[in-house]
mmCIF file of C-alpha atoms and ligand atoms in Angstrom:
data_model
loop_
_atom_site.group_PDB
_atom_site.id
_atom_site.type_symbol
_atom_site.label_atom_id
_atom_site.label_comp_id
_atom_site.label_asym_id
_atom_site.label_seq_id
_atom_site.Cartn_x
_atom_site.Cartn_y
_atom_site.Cartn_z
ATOM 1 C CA UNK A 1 -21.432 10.410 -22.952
ATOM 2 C CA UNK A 2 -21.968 9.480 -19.331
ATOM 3 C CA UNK A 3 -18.771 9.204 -17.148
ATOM 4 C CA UNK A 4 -18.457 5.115 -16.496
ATOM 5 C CA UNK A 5 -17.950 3.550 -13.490
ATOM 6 C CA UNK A 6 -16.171 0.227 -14.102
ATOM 7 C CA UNK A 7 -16.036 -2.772 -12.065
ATOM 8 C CA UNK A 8 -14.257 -5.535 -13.261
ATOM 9 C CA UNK A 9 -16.533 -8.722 -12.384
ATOM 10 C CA UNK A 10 -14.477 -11.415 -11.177
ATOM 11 C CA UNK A 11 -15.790 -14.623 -11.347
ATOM 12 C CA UNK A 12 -14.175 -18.378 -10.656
ATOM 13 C CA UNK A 13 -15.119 -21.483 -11.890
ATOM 14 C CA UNK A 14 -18.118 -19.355 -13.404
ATOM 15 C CA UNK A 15 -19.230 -17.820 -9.571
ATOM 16 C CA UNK A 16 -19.083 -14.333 -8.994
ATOM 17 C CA UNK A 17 -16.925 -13.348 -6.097
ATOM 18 C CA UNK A 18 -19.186 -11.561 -3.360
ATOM 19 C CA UNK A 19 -16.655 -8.764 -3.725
ATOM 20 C CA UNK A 20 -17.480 -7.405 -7.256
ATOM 21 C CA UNK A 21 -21.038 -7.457 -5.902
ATOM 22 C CA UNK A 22 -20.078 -5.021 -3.005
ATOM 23 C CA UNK A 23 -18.238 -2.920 -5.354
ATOM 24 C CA UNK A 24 -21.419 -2.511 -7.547
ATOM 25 C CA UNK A 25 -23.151 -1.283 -4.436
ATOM 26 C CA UNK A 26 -20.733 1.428 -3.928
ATOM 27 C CA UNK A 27 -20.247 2.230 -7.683
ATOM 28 C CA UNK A 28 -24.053 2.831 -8.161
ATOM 29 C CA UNK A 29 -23.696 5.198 -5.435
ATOM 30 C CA UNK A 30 -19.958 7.050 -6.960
ATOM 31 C CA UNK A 31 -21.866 6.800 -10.325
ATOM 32 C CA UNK A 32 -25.073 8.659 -9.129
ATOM 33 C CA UNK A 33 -22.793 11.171 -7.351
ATOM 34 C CA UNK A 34 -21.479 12.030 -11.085
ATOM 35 C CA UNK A 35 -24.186 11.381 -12.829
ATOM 36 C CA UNK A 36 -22.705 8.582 -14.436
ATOM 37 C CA UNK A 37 -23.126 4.725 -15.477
ATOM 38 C CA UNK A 38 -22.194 1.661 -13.623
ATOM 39 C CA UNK A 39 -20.370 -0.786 -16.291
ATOM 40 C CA UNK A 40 -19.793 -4.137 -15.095
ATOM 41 C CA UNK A 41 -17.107 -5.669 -17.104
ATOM 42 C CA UNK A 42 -17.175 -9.913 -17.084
ATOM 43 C CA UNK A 43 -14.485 -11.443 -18.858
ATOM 44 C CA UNK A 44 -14.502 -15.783 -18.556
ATOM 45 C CA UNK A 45 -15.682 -18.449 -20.815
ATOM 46 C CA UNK A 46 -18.948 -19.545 -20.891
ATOM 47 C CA UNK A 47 -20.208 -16.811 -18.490
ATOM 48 C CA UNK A 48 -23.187 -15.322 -19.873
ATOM 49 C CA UNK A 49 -25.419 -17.017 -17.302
ATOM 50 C CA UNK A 50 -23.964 -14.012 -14.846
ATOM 51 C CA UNK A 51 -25.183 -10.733 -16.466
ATOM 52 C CA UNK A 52 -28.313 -10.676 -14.681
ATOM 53 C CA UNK A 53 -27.461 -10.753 -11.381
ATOM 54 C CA UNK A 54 -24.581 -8.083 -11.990
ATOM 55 C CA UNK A 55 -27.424 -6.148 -13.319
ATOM 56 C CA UNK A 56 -30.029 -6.781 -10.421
ATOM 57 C CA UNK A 57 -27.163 -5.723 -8.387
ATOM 58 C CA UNK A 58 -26.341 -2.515 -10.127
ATOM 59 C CA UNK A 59 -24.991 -2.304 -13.383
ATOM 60 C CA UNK A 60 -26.614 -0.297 -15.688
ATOM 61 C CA UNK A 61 -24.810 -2.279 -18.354
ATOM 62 C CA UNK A 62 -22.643 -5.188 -18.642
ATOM 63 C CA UNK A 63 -19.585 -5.585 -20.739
ATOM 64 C CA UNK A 64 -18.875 -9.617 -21.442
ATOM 65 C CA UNK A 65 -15.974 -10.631 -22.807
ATOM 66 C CA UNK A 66 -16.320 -14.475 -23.441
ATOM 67 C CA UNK A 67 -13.579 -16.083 -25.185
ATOM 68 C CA UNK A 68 -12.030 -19.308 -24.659
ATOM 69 C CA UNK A 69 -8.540 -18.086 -23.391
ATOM 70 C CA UNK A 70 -9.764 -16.301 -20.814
ATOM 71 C CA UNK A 71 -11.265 -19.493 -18.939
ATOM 72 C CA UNK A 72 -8.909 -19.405 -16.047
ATOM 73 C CA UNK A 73 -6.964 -16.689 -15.244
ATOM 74 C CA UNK A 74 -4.040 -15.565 -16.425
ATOM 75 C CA UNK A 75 -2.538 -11.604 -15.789
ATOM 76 C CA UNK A 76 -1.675 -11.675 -19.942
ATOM 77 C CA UNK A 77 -4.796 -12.147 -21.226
ATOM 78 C CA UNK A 78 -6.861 -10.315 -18.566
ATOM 79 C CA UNK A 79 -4.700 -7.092 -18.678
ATOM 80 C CA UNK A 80 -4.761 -7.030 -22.218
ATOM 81 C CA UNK A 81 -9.072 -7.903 -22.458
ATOM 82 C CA UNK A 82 -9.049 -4.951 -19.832
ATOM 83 C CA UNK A 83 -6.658 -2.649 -21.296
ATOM 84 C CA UNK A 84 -9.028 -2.917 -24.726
ATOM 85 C CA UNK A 85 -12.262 -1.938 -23.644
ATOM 86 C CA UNK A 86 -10.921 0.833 -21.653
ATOM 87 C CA UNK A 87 -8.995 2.173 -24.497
ATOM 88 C CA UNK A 88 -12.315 2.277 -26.293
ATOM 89 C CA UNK A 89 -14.772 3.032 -23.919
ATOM 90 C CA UNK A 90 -12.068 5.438 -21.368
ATOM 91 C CA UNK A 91 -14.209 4.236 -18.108
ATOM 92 C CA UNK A 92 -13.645 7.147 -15.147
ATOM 93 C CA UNK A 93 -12.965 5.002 -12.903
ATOM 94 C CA UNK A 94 -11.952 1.827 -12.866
ATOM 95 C CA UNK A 95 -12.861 -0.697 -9.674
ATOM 96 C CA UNK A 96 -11.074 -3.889 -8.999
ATOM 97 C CA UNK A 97 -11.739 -6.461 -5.998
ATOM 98 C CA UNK A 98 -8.279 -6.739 -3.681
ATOM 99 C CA UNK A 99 -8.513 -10.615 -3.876
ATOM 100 C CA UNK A 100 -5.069 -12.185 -4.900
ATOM 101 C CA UNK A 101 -6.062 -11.574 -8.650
ATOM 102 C CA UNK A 102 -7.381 -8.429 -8.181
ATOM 103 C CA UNK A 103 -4.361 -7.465 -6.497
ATOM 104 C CA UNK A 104 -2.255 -8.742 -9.746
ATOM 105 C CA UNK A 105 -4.080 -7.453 -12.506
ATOM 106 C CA UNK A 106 -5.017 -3.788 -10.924
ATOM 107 C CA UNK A 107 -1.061 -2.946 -10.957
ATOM 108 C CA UNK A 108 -0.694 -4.258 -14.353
ATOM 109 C CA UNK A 109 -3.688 -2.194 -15.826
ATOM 110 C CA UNK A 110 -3.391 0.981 -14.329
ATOM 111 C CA UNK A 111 0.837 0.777 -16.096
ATOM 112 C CA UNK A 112 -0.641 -0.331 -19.220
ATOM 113 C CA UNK A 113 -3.054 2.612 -19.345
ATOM 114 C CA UNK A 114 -0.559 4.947 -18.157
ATOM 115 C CA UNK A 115 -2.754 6.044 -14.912
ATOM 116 C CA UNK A 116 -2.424 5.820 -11.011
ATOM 117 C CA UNK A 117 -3.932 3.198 -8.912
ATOM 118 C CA UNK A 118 -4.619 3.600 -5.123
ATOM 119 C CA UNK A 119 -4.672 -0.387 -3.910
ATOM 120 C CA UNK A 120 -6.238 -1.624 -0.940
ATOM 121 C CA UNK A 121 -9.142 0.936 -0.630
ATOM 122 C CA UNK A 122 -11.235 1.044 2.462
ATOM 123 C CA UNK A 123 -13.567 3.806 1.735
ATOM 124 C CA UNK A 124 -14.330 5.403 -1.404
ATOM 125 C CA UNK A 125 -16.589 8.904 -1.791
ATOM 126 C CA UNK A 126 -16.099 11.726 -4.758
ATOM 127 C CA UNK A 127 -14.959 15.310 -4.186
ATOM 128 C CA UNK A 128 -18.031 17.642 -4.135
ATOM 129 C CA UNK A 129 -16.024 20.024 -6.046
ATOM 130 C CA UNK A 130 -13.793 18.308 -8.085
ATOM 131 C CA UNK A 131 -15.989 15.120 -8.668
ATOM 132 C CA UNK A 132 -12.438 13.758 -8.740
ATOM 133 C CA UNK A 133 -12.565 10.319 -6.482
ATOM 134 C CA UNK A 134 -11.256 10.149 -2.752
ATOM 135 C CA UNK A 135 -9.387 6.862 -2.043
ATOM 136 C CA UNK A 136 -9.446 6.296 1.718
ATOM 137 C CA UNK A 137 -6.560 3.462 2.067
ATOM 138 C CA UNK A 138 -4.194 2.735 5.343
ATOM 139 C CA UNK A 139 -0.688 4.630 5.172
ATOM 140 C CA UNK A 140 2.274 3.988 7.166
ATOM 141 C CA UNK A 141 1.930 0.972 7.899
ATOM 142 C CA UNK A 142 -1.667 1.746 9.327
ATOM 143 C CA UNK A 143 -0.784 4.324 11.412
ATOM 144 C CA UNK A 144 -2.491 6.744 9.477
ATOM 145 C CA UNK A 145 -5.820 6.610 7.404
ATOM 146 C CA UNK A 146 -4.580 8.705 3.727
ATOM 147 C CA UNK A 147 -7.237 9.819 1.062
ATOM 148 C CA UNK A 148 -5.887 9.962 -1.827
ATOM 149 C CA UNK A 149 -6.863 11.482 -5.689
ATOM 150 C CA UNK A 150 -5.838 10.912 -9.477
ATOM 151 C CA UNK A 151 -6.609 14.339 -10.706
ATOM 152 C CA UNK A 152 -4.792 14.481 -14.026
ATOM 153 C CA UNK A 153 -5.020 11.172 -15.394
ATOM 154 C CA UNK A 154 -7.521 8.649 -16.299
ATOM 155 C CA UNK A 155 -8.616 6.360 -15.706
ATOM 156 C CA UNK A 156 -9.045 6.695 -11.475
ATOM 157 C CA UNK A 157 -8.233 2.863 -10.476
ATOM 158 C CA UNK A 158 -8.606 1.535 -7.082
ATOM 159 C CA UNK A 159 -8.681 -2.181 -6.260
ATOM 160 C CA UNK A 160 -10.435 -2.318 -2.708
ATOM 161 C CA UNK A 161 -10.573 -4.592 0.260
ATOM 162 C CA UNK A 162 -13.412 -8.193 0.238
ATOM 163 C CA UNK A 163 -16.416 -7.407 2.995
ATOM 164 C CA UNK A 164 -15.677 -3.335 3.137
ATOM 165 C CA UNK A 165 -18.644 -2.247 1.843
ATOM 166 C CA UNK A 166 -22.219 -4.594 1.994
ATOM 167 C CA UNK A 167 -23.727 -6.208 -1.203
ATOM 168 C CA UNK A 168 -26.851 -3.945 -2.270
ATOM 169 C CA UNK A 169 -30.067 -5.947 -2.291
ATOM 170 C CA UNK A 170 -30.616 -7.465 -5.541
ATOM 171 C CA UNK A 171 -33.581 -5.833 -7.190
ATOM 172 C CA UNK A 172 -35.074 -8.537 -9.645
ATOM 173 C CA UNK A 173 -37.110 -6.092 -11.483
ATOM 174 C CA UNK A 174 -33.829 -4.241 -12.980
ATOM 175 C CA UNK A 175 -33.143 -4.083 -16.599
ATOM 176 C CA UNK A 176 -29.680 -3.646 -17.892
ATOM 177 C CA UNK A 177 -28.178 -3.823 -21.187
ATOM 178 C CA UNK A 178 -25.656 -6.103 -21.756
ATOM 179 C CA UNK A 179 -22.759 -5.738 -24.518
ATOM 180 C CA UNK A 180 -20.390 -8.333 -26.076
ATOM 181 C CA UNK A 181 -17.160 -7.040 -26.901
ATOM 182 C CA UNK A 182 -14.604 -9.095 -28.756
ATOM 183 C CA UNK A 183 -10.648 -9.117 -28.159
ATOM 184 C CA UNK A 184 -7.645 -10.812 -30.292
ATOM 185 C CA UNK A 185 -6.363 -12.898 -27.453
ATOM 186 C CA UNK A 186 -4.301 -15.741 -28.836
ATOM 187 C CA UNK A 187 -2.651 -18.271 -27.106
ATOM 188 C CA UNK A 188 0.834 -16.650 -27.931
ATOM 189 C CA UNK A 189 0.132 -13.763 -25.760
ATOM 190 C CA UNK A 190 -0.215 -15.736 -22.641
ATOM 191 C CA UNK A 191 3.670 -16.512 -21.649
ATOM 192 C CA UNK A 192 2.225 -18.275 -18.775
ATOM 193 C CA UNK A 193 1.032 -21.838 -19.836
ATOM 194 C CA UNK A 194 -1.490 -23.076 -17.469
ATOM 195 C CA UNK A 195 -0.374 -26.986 -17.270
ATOM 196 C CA UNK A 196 -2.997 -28.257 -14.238
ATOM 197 C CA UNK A 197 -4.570 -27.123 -11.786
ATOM 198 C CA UNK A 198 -4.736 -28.813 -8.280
ATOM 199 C CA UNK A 199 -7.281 -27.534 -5.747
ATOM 200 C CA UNK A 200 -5.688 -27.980 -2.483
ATOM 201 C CA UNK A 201 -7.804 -30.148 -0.591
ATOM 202 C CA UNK A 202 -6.841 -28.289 2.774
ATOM 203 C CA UNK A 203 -10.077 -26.452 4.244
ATOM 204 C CA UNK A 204 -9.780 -22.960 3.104
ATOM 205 C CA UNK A 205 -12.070 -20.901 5.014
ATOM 206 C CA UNK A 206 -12.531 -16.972 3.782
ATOM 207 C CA UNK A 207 -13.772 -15.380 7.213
ATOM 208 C CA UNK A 208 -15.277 -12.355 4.916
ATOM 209 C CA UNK A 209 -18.189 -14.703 4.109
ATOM 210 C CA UNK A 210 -19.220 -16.103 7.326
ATOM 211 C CA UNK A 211 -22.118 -15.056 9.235
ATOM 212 C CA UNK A 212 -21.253 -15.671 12.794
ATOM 213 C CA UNK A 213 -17.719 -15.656 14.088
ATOM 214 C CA UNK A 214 -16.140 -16.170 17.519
ATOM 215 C CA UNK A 215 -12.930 -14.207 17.564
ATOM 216 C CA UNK A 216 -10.317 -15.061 20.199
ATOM 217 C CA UNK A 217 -7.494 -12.216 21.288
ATOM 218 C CA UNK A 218 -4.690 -12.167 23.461
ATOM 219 C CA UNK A 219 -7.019 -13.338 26.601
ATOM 220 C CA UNK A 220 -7.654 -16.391 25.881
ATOM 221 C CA UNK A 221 -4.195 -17.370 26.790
ATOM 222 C CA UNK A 222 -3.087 -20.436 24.421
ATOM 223 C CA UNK A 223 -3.738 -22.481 21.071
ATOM 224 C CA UNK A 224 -6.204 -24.698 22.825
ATOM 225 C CA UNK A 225 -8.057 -22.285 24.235
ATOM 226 C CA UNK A 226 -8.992 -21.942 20.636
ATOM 227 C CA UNK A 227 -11.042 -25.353 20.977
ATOM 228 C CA UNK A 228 -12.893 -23.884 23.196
ATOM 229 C CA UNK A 229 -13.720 -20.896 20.778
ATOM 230 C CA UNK A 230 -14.437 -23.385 17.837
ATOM 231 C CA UNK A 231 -17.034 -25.780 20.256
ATOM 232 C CA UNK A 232 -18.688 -22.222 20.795
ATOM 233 C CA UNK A 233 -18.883 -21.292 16.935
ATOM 234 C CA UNK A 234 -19.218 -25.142 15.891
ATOM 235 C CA UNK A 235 -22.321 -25.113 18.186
ATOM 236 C CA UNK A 236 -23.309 -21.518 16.415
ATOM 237 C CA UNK A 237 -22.732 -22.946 12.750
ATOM 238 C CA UNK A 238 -19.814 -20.383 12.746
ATOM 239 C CA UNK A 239 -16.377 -19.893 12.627
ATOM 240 C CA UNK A 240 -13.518 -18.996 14.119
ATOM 241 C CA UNK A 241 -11.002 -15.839 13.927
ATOM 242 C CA UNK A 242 -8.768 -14.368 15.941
ATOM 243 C CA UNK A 243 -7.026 -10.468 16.709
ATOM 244 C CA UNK A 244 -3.600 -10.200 15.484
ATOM 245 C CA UNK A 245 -1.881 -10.764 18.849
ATOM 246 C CA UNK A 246 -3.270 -14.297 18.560
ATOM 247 C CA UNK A 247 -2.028 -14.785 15.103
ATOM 248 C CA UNK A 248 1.254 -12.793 16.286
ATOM 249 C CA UNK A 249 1.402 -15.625 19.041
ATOM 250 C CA UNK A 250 0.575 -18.452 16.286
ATOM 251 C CA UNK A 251 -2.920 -19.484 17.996
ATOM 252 C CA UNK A 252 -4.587 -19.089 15.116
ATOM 253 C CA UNK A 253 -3.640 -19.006 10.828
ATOM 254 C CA UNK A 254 -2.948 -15.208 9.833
ATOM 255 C CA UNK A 255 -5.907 -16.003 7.018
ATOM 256 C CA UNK A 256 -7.903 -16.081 10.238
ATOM 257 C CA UNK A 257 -7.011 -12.485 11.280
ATOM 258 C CA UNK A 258 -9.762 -9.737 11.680
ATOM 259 C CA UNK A 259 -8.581 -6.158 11.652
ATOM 260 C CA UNK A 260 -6.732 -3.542 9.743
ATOM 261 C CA UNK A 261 -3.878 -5.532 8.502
ATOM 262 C CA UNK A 262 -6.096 -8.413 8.338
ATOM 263 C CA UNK A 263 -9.417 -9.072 7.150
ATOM 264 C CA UNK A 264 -12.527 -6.542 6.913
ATOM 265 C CA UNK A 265 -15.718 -8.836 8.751
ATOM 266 C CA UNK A 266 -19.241 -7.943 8.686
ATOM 267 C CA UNK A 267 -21.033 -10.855 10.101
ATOM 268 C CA UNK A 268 -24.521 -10.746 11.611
ATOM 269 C CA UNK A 269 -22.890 -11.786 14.780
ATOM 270 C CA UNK A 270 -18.953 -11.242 16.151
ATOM 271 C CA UNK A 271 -18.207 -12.717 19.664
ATOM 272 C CA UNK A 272 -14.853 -11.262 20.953
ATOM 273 C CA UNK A 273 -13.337 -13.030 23.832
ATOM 274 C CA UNK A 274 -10.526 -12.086 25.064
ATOM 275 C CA UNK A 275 -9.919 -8.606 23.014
ATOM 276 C CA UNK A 276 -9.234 -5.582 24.461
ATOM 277 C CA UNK A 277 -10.606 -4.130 21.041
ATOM 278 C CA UNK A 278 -7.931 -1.753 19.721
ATOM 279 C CA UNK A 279 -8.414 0.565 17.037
ATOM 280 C CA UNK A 280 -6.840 -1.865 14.349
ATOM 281 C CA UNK A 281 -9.191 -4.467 15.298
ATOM 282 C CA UNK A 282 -12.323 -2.672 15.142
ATOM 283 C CA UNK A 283 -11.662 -1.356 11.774
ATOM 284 C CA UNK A 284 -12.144 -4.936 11.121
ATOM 285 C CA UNK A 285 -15.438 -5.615 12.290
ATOM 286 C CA UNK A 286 -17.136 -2.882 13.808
ATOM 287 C CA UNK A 287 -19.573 -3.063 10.945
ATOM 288 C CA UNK A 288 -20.862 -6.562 12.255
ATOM 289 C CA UNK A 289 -24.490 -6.364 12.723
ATOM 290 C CA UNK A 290 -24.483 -7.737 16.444
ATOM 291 C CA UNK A 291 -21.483 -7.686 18.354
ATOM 292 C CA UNK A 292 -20.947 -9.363 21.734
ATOM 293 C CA UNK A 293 -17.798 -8.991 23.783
ATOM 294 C CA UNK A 294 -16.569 -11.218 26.683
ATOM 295 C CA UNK A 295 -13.847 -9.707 28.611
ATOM 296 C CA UNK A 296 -12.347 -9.420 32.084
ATOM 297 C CA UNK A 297 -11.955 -5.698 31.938
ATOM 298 C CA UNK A 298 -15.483 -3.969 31.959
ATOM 299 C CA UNK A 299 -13.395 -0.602 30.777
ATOM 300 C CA UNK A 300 -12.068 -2.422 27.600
ATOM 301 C CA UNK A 301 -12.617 -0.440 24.421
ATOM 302 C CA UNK A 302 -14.396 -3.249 23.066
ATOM 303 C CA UNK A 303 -17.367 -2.994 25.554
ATOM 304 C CA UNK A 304 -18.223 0.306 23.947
ATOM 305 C CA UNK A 305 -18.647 -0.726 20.640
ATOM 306 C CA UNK A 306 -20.639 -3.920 21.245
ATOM 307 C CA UNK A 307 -24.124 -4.651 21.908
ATOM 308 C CA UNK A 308 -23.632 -6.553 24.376
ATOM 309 C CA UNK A 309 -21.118 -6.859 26.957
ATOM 310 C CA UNK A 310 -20.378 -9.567 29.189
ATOM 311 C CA UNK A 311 -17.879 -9.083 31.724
ATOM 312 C CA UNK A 312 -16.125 -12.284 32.938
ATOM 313 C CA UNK A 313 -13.757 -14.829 32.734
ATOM 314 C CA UNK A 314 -14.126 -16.463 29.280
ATOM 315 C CA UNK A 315 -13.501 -19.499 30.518
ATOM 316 C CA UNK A 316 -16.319 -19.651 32.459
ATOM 317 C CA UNK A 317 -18.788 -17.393 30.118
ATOM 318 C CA UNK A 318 -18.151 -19.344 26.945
ATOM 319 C CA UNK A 319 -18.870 -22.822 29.015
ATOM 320 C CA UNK A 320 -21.777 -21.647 29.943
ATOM 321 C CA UNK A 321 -23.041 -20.406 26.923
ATOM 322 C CA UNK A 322 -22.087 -23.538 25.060
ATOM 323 C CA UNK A 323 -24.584 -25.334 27.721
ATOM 324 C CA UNK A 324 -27.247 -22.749 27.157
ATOM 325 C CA UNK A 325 -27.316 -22.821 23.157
ATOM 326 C CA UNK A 326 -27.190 -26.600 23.503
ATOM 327 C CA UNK A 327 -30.538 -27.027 26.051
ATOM 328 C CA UNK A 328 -32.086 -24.375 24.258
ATOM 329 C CA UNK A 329 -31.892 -26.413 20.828
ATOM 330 C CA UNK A 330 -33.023 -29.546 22.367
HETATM 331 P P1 FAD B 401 -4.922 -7.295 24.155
HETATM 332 O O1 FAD B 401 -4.997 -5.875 23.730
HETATM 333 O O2 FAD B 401 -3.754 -7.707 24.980
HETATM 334 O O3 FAD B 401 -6.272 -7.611 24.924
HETATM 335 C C1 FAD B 401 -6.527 -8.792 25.602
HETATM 336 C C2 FAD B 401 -7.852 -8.622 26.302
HETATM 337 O O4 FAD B 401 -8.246 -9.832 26.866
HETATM 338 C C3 FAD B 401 -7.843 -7.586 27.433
HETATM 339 O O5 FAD B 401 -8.870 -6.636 27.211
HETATM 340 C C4 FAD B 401 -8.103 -8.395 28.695
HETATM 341 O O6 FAD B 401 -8.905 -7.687 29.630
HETATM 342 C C5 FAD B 401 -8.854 -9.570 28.127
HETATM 343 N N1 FAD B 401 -8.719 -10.810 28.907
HETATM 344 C C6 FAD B 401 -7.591 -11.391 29.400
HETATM 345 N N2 FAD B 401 -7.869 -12.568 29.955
HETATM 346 C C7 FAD B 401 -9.210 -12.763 29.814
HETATM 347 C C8 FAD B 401 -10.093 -13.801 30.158
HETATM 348 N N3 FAD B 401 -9.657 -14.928 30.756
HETATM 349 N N4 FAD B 401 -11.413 -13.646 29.898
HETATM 350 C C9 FAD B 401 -11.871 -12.533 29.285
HETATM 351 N N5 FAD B 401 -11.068 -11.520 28.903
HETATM 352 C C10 FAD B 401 -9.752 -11.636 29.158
HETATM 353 N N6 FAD B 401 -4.806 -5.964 15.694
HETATM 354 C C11 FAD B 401 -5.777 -6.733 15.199
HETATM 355 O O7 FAD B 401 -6.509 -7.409 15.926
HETATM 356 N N7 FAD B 401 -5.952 -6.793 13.836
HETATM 357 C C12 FAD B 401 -5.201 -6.082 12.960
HETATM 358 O O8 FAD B 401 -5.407 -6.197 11.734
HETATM 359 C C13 FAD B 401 -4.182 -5.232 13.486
HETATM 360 N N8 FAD B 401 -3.415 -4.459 12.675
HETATM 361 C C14 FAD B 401 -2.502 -3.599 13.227
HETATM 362 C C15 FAD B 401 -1.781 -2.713 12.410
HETATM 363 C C16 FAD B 401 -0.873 -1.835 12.961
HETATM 364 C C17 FAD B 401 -0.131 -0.894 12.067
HETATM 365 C C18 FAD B 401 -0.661 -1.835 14.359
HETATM 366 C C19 FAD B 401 0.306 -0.858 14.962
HETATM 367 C C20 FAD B 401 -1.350 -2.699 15.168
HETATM 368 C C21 FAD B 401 -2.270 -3.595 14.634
HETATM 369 N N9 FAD B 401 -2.998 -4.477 15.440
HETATM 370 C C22 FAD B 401 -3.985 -5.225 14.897
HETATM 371 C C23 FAD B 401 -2.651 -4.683 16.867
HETATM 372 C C24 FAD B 401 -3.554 -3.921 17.816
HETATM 373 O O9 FAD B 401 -3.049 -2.632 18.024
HETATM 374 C C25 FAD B 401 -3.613 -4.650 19.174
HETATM 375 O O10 FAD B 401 -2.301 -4.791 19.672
HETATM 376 C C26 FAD B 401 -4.276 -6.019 19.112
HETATM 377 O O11 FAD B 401 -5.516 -5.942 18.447
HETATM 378 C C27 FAD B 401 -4.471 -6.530 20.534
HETATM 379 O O12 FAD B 401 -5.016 -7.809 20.477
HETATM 380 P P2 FAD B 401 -5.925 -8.357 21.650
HETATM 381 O O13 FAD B 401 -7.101 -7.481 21.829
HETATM 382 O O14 FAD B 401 -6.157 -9.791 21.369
HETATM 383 O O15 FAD B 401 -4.930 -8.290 22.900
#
């Protein structure tokens, strides 16, 4: 039997989350490294219509759990539809998506099963010699980067951070298999009864998704310097986001925040104004595909990780630029 790499799917609504397709990306490669098999495991109603692309993205096989109780989410039914197939099936490793379920269900699992579970992964890679799997995750309140193992029990279960690693290019042409498994879920196993549910109509943007994104630190001196940030991205079709010393100062929402304790970004392009570009931060988006930096301070550790750096006054550079997107569109 081939050692399986799991990655529990997580879909809402019946859309995948872009985060179970990164972690297919980076289980192919885990599963290669062991010679194993990447299992994608899909549990929802109705959900069948999303094999294929878990497959073009990586999965040697899919496991889909369809049943009517696990619709919307509830930690109950999903721990025990997870705890099921891995008692039959006794995955390697299991991967879960840090999003707010992922975050409540990995805990839940890895007790149930009796294992460890390293949360909020970063980087993942296997031990050459112990093929046992190296969970790179923030310690000490970030001060420290710790890899950690699960060498005598499994399964090894991480749950790892949205936008960390990229989403493998689909390959169309990939053939999977794809398994229904059945579980006894009954309504009398969920003790939480799911009365309504009201999507808040306030504008929830995930900055882990966007594409451009003008990020505003500790230079740009107030909340409405932010407006000028957003004209900038507005004019850009981006968004904005901020370092944590403007969240700290309440410029911008802490959902907003790029960095270590905040959000992992890897836009095609990342404008920094203002930001000196401390460690924290560019653990946050130094993966961005084209990073340009505005800053007073041509020494600014920023400078040396972008690909182009402006030195200046933001207040005058971003103006400008604004005025030079805009004549160049017309
Ligand atoms: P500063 O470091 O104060 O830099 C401001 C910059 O603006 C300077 O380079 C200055 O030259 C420039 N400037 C000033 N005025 C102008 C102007 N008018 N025009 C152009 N440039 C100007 N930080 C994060 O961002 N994200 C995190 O997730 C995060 N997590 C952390 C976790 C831990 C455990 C710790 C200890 C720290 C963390 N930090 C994080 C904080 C981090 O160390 C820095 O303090 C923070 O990133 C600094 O924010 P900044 O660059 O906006 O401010």
């Amino acid at each position: 039997m081939k050692k399986g790499v799991f990655v529990i799917a997580e879909q809402r609504d019946g859309n995948l989350q872009k985060v179970s397709l990164e972690l297919l990306g980076k289980a192919r490669e885990i599963a290669d490294k062991l010679d194993g098999e990447v299992v994608a495991v899909l549990l929802g109603y109705e959900v069948d219509k999303l094999t294929d692309t878990l497959i073009h993205h990586g999965a040697d096989r899919v496991i889909l759990i369809d049943n009517i109780n696990l619709k919307h989410y509830t930690t109950d039914a999903y721990t025990k539809a997870i705890c099921e197939v891995a008692k039959k099936m006794n995955p390697e490793i299991i991967f879960i998506g840090a999003t707010y379920i992922g975050r409540d269900l990995g805990p839940r699992v890895a007790a149930r099963l009796k294992t460890g579970l390293t949360a909020d992964c970063t980087g993942l890679d296997v031990d050459e010699e112990t093929k046992n799997l190296l969970m790179t995750r923030p310690a000490f309140g970030g001060n420290i980067m710790a890899t950690i193992e699960c060498p005598n029990h499994r399964p090894q279960m991480s749950t790892v951070r949205p936008g960390v690693f990229s989403v493998p290019c689909a390959d169309y042409e990939r053939r999977g298999e794809v398994e229904r498994f059945d579980v006894s879920i009954k309504e009398e196993d969920i003790k939480v009864k799911i009365e309504e549910i009201v999507k808040s109509m306030k504008e929830k943007i995930d900055i882990t998704e966007a594409d451009i994104i003008v990020s505003g630190g500790r230079g740009v001196g107030s909340k409405e310097g932010f407006t000028l940030l957003k004209e900038l991205a507005d004019t850009l079709g981006g968004i904005v986001a901020g370092s944590r010393a403007a969240v700290d100062s309440g410029w911008i929402e802490k959902d907003r925040q790029v960095g270590q304790t905040g959000k992992t970004v890897r836009p095609k392009l990342y404008i920094a104004c203002g930001i000196s570009g401390a460690i924290q931060h560019l653990a946050g988006m130094q993966e961005s595909e084209y990073i340009v930096a505005i800053n007073k301070d041509s020494d600014a550790p920023i400078m040396a990780v972008a690909d182009l750096a402006i030195v200046g006054d933001l207040y005058k550079v971003v103006p400008e630029l604004i005025k030079e997107i805009k004549a160049y569109r017309q």
